[in-house]
Short mmCIF file of N, CA and C in Angstrom, two decimals:
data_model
loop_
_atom_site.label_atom_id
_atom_site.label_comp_id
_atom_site.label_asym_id
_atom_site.label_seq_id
_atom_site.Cartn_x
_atom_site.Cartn_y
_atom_site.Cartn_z
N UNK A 805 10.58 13.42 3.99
CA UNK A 805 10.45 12.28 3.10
C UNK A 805 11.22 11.07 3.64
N UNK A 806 12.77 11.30 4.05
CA UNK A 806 13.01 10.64 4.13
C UNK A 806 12.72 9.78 5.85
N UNK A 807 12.04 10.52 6.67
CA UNK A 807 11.78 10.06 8.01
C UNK A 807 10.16 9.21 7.74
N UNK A 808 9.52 9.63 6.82
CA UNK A 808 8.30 8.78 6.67
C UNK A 808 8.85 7.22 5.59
N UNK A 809 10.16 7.31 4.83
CA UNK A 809 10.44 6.10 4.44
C UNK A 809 10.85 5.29 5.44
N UNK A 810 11.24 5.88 6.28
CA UNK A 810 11.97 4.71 7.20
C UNK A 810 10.63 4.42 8.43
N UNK A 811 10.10 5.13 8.45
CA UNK A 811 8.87 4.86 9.23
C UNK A 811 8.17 4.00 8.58
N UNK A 812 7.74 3.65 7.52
CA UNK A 812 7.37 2.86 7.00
C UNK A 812 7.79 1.14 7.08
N UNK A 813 8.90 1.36 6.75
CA UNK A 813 10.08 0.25 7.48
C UNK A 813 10.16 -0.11 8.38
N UNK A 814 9.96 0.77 9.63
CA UNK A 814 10.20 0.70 10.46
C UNK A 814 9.08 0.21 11.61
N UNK A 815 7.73 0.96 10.83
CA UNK A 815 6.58 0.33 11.62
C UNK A 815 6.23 -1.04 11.96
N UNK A 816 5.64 -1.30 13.48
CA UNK A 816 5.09 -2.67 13.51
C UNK A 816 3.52 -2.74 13.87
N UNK A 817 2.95 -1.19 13.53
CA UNK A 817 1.12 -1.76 13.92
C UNK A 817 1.27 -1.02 12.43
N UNK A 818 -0.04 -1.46 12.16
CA UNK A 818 -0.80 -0.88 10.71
C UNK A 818 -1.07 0.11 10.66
N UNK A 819 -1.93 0.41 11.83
CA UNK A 819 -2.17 2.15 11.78
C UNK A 819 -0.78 3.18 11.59
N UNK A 820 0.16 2.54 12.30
CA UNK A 820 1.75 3.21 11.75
C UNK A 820 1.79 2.88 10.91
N UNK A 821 2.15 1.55 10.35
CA UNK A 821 2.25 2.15 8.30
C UNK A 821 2.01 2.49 7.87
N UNK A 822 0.43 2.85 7.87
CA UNK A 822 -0.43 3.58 6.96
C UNK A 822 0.04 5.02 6.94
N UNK A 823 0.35 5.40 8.16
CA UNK A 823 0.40 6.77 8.20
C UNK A 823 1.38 7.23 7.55
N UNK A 824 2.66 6.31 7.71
CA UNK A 824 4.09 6.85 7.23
C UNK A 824 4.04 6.40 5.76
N UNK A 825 2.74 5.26 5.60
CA UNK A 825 2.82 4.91 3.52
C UNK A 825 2.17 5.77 2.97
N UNK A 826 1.09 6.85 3.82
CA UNK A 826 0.72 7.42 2.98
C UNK A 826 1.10 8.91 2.99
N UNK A 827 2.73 9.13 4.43
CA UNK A 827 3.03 10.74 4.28
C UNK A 827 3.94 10.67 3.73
N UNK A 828 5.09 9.72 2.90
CA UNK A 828 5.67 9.51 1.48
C UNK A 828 5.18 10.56 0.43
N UNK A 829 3.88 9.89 0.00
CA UNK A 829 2.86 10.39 -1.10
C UNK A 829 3.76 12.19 -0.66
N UNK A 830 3.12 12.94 0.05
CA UNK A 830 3.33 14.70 0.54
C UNK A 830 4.65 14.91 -0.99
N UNK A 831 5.86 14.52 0.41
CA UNK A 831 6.60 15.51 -0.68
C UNK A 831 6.98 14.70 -2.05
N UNK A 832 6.69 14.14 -2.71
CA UNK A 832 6.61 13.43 -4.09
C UNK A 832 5.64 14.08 -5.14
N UNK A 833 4.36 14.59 -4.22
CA UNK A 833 3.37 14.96 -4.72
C UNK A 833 3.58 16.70 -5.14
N UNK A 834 4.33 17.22 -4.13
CA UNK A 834 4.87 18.78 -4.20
C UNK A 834 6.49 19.03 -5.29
N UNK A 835 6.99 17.96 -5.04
CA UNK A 835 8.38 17.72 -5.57
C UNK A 835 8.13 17.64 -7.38
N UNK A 836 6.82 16.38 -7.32
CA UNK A 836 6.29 16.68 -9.08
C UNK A 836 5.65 17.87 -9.43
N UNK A 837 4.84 18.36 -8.62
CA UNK A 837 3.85 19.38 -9.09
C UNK A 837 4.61 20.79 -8.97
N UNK A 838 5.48 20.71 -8.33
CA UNK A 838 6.41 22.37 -7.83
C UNK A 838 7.56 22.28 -9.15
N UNK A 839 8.17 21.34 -9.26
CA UNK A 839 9.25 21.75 -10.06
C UNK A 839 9.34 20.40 -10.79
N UNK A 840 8.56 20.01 -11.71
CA UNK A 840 8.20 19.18 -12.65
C UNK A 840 7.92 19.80 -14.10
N UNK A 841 7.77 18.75 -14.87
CA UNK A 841 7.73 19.34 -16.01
C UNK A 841 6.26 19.81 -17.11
N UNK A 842 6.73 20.66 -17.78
CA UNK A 842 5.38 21.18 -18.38
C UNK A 842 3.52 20.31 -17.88
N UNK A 843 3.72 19.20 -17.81
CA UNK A 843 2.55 18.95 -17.23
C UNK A 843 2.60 18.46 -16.03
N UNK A 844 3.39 18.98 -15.10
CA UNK A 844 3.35 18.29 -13.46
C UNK A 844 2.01 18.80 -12.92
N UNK A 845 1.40 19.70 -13.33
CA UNK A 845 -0.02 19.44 -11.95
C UNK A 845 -0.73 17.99 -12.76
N UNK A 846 -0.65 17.87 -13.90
CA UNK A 846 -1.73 16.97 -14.45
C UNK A 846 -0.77 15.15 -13.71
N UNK A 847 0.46 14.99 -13.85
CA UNK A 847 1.08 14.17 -13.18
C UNK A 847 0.91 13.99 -11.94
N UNK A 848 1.24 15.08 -11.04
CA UNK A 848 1.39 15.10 -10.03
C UNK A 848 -0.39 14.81 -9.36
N UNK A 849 -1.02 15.52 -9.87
CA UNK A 849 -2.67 14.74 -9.31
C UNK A 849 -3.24 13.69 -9.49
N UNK A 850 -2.53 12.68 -10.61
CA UNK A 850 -3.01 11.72 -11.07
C UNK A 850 -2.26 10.27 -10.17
N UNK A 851 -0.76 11.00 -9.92
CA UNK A 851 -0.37 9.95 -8.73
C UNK A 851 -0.92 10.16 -7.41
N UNK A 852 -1.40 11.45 -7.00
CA UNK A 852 -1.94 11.08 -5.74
C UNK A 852 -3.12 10.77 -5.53
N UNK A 853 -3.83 10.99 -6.82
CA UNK A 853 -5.45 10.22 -6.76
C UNK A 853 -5.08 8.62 -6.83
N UNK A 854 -4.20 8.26 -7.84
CA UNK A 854 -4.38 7.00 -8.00
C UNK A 854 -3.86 5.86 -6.42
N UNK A 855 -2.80 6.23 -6.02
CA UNK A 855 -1.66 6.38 -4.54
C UNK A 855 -3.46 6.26 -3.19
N UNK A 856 -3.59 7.11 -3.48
CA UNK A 856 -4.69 8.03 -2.29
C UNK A 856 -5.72 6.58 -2.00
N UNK A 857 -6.88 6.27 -3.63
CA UNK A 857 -7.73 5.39 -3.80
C UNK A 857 -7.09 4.16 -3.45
N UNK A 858 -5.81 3.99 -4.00
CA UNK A 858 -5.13 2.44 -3.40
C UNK A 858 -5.11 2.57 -2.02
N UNK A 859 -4.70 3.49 -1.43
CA UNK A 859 -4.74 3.37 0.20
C UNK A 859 -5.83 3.30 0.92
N UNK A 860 -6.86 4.26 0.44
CA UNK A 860 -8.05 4.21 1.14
C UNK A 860 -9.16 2.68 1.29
N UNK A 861 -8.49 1.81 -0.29
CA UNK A 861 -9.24 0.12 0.26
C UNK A 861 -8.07 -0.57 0.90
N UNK A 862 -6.72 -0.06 0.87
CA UNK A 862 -5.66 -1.00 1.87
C UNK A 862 -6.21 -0.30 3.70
N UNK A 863 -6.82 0.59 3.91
CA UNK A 863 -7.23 0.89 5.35
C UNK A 863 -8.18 0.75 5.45
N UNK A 864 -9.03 0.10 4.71
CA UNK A 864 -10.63 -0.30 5.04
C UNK A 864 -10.02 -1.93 5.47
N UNK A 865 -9.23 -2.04 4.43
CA UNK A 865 -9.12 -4.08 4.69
C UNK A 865 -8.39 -3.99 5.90
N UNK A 866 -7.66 -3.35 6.60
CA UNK A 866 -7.34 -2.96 7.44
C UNK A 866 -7.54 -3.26 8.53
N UNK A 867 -8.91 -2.22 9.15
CA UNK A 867 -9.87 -1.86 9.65
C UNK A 867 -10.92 -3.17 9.49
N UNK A 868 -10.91 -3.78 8.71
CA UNK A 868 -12.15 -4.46 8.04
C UNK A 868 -11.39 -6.10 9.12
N UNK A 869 -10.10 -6.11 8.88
CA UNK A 869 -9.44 -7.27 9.49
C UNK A 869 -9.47 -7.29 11.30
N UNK A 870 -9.16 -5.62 11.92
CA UNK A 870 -8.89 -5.61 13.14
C UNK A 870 -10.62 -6.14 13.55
N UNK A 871 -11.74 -5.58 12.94
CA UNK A 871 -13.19 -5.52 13.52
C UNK A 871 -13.22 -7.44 13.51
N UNK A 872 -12.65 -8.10 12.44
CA UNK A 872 -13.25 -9.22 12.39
C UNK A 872 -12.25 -10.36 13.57
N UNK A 873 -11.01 -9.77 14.09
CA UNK A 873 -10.37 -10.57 14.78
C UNK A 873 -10.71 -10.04 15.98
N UNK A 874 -11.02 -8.64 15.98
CA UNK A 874 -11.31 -8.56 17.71
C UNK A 874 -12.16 -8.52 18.33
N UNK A 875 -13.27 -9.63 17.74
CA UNK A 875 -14.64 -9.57 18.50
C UNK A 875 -14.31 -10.42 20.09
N UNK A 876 -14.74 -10.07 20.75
CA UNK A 876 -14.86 -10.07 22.20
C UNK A 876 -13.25 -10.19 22.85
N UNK A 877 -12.21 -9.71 22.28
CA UNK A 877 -10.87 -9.82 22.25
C UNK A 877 -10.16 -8.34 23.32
N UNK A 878 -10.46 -8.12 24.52
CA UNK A 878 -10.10 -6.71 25.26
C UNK A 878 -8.86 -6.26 24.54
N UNK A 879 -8.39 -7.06 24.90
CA UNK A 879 -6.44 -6.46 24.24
C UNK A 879 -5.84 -6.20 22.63
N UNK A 880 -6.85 -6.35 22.00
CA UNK A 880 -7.62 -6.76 20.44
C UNK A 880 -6.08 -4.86 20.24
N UNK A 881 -5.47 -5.03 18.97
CA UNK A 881 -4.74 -4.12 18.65
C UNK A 881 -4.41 -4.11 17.19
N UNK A 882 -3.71 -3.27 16.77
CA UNK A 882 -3.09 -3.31 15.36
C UNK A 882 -1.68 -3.41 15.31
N UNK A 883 -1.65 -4.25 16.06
CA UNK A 883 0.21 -4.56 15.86
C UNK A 883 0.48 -6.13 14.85
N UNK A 884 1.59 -6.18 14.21
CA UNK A 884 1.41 -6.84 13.06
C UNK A 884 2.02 -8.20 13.94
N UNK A 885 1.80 -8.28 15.25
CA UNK A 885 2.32 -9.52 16.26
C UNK A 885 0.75 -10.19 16.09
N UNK A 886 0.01 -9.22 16.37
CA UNK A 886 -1.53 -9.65 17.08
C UNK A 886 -2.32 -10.22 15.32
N UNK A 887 -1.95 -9.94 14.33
CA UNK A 887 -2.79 -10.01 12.84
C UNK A 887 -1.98 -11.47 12.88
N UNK A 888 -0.48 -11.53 13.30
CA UNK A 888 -0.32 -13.06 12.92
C UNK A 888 -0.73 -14.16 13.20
N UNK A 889 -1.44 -13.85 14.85
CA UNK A 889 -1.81 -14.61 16.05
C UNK A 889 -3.17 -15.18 15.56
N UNK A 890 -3.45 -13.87 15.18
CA UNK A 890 -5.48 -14.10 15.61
C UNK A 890 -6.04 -13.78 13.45
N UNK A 891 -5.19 -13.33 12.61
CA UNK A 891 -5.84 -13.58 11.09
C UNK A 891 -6.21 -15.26 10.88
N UNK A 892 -5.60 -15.95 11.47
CA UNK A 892 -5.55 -17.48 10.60
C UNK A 892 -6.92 -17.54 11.15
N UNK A 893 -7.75 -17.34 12.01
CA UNK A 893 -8.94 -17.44 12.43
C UNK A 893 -9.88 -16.89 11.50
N UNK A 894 -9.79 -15.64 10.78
CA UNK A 894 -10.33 -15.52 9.93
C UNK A 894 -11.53 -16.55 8.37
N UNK A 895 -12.23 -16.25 8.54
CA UNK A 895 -12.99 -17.46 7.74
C UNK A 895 -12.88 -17.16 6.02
N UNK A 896 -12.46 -18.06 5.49
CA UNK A 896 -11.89 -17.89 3.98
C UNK A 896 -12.29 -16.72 3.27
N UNK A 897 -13.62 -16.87 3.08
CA UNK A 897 -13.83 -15.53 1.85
C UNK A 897 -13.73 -14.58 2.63
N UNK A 898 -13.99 -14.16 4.27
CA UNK A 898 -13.36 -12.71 4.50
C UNK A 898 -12.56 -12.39 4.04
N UNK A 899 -11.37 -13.75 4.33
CA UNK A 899 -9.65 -13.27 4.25
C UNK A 899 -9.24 -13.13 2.74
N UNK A 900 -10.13 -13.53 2.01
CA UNK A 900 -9.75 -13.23 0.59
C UNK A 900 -10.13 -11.82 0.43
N UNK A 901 -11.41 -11.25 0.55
CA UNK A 901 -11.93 -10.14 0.64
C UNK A 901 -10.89 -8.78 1.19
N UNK A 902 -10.36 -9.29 2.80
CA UNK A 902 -9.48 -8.10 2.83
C UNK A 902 -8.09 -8.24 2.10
N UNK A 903 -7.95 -9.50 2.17
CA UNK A 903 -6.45 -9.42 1.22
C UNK A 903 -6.48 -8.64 -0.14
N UNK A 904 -7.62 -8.86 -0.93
CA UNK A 904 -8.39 -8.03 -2.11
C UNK A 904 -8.05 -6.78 -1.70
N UNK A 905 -8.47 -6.17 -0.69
CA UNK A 905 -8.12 -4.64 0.04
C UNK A 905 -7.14 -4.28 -0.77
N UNK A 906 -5.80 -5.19 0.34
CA UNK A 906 -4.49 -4.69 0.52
C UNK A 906 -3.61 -4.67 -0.86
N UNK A 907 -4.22 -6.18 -1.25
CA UNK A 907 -3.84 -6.14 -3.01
C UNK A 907 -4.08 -4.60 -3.55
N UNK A 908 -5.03 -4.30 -3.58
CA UNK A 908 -5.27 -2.87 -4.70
C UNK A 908 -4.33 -1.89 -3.96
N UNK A 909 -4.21 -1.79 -2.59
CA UNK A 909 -3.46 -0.58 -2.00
C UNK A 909 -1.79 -0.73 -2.33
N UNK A 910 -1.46 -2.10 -2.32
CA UNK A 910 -0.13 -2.29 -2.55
C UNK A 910 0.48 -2.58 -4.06
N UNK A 911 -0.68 -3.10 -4.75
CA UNK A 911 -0.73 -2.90 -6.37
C UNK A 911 -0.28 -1.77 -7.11
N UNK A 912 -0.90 -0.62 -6.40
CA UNK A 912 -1.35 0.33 -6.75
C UNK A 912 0.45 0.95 -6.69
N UNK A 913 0.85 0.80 -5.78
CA UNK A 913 2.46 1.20 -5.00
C UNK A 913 3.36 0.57 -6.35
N UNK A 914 3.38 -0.54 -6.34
CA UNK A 914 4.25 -1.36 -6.84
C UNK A 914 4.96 -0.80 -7.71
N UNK A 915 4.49 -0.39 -9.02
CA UNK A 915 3.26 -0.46 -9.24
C UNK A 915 2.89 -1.60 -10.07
N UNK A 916 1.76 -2.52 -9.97
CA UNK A 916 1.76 -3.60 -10.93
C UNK A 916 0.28 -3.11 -11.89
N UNK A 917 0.56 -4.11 -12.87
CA UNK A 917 -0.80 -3.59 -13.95
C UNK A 917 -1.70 -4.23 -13.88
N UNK A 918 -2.69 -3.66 -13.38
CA UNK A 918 -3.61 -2.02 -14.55
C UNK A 918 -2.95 -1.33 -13.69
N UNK A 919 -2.66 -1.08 -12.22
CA UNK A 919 -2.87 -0.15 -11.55
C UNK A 919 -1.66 1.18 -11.91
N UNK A 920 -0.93 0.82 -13.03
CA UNK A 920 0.44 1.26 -12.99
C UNK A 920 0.34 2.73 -13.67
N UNK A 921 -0.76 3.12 -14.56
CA UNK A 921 -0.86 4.01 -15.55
C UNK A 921 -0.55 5.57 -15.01
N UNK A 922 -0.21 5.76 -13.11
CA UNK A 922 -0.21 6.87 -12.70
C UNK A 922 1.53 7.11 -13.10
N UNK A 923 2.04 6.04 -13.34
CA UNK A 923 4.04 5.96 -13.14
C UNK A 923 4.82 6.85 -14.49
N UNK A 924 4.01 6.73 -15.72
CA UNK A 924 5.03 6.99 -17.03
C UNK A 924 4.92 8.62 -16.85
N UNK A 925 3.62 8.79 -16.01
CA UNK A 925 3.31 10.88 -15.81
C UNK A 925 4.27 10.91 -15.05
N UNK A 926 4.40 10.59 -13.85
CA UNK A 926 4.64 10.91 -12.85
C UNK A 926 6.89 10.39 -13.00
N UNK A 927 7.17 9.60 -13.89
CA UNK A 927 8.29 10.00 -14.15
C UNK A 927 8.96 10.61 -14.83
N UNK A 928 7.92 11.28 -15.99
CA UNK A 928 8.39 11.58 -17.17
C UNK A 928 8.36 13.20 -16.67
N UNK A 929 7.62 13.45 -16.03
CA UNK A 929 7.03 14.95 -15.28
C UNK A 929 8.11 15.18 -13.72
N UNK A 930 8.35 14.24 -13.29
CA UNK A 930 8.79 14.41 -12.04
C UNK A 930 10.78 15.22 -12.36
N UNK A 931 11.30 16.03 -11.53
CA UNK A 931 12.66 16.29 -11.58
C UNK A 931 13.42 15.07 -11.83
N UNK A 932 14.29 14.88 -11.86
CA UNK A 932 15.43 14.17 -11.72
C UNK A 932 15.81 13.44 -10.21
N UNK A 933 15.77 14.62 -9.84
CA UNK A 933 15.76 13.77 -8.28
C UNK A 933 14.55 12.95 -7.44
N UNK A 934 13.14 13.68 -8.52
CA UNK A 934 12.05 12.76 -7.52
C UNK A 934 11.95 11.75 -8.33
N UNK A 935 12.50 11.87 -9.67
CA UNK A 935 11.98 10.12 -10.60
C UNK A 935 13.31 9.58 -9.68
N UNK A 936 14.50 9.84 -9.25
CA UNK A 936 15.33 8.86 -8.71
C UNK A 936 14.66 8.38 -7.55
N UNK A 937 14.16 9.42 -6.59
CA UNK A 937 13.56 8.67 -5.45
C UNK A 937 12.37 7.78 -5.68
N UNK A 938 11.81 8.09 -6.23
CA UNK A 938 10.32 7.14 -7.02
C UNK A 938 11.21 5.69 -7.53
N UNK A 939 12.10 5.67 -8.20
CA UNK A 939 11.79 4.90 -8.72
C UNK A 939 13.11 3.69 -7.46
N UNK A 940 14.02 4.22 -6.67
CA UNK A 940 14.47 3.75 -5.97
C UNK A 940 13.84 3.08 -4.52
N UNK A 941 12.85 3.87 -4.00
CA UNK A 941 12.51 3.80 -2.65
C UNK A 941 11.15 3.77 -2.74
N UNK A 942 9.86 5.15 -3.63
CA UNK A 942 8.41 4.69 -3.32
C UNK A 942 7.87 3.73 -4.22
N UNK A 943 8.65 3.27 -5.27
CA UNK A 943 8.23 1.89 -5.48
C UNK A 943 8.09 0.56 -5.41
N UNK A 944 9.31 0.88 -3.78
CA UNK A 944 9.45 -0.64 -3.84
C UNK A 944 8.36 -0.70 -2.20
N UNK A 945 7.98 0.31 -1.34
CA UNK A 945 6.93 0.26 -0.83
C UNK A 945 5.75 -0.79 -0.67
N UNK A 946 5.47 -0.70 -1.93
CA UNK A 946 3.97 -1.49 -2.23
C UNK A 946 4.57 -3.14 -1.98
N UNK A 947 5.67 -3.58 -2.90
CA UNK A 947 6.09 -4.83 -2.42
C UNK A 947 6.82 -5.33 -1.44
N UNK A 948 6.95 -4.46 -0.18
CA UNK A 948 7.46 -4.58 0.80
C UNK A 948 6.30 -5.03 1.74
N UNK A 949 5.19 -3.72 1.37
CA UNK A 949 3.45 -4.58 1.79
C UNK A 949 3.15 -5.84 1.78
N UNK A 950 3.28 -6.07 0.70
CA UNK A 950 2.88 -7.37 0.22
C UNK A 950 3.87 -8.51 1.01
N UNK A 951 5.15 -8.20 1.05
CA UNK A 951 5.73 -9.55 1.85
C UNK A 951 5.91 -9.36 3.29
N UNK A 952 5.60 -8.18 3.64
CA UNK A 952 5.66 -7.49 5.32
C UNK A 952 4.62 -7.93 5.70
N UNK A 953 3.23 -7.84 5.36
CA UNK A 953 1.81 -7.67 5.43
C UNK A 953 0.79 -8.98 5.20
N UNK A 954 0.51 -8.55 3.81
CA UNK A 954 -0.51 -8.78 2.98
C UNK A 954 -0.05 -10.63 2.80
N UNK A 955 1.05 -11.10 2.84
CA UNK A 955 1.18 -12.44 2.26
C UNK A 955 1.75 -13.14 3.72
N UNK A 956 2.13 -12.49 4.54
CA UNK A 956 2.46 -13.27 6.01
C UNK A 956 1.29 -13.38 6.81
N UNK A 957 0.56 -12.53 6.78
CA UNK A 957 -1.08 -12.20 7.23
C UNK A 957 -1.80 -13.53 7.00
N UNK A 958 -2.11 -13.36 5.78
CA UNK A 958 -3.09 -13.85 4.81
C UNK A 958 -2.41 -15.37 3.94
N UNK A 959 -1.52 -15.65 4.77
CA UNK A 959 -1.36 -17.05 3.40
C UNK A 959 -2.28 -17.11 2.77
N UNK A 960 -3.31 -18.57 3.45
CA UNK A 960 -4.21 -18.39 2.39
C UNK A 960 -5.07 -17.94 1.27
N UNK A 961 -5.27 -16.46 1.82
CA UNK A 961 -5.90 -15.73 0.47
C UNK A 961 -4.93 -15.31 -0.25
N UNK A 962 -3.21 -15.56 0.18
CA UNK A 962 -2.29 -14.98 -0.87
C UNK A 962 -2.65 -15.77 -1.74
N UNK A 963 -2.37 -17.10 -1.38
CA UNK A 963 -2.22 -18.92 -1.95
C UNK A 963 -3.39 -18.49 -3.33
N UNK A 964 -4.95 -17.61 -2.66
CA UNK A 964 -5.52 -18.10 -3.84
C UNK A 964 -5.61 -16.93 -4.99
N UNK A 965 -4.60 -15.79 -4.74
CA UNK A 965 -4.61 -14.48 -5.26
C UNK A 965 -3.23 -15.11 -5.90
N UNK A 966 -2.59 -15.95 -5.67
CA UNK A 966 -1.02 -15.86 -6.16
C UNK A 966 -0.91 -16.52 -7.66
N UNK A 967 -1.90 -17.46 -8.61
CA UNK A 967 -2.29 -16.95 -9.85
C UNK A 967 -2.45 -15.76 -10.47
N UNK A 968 -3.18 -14.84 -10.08
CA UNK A 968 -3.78 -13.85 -10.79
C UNK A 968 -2.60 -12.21 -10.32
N UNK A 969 -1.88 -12.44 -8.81
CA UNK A 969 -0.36 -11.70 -8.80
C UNK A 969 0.65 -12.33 -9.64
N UNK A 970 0.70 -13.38 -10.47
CA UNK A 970 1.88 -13.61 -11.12
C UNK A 970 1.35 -13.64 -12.48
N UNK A 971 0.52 -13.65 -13.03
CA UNK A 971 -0.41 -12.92 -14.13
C UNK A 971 -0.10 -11.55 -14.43
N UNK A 972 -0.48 -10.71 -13.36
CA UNK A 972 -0.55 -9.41 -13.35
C UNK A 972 1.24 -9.00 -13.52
N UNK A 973 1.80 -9.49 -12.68
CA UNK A 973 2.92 -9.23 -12.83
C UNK A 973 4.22 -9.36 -14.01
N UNK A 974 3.34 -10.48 -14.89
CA UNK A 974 4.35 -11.00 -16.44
C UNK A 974 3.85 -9.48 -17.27
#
């Protein structure tokens, strides 16, 4: 657990974050469901479905960003040097589109609302020690995305998402 938090942190291509944001999820997911309370499988599946679906549109926008910056680009990569270089090229409603992605994947983390409804199971069910780690370290994840990622990336589509994130967020 704790070598995929710092990997997370620690990553500088996407395909590394992803991997280490989404092998967090593992032992959180065993930690609620193994020794949680009277309803930890129903907790514990509901954060990693909800966790899982947020990730799976934060690695499409991803994916969706590397295809659109590295057309005819040889050296074309997922390092978060090369998304700073070559995203501003991006043409508006793409970049709103994948920022949309990363929004739901890092929403989803935060957790901000709607996306939040997996958190009151998953602390109320989780031990003592995994609601401390949850609520110390895999929640602050998602907004580490967002100012690591998703809003250095993407100004602009932050600029036009940053109404409806400070909405969501009151």
């Amino acid at each position: 657990s704790q070598t995929g938090m710092a990997g997370t942190f620690i990553a500088r291509d996407l395909i590394l974050f992803f991997v280490f944001f989404e092998l967090v999820l593992l032992p959180m997911y065993f930690m609620i469901g193994v020794w949680g309370g009277e309803n930890r499988q129903y907790a514990s599946l509901k954060f990693f479905l909800y966790t899982m679906f947020g990730s799976a549109l934060m690695l499409v926008a991803f994916i969706a960003m590397f295809i659109v910056t590295s057309k005819h680009q040889p050296d074309a990569n997922f390092s978060f040097q090369w998304f700073q270089a070559h995203a501003p090229l991006i043409a508006r409603n793409t970049s709103i589109w994948i920022f949309g992605g990363m929004f739901v994947g890092f929403a989803v983390k935060v957790p901000m609302f709607p996306f939040h409804t997996w958190l009151p199971d998953a602390h109320t069910q989780a031990p003592t020690q995994g609601s401390v780690i949850l609520a110390a370290i895999l929640l602050k994840l998602g907004t580490y995305g967002f100012v690591r990622i998703a809003i250095p990336i993407l100004p602009q589509a932050a600029k036009t998402f940053a109404p409806w994130i400070g909405l969501l967020s009151v």
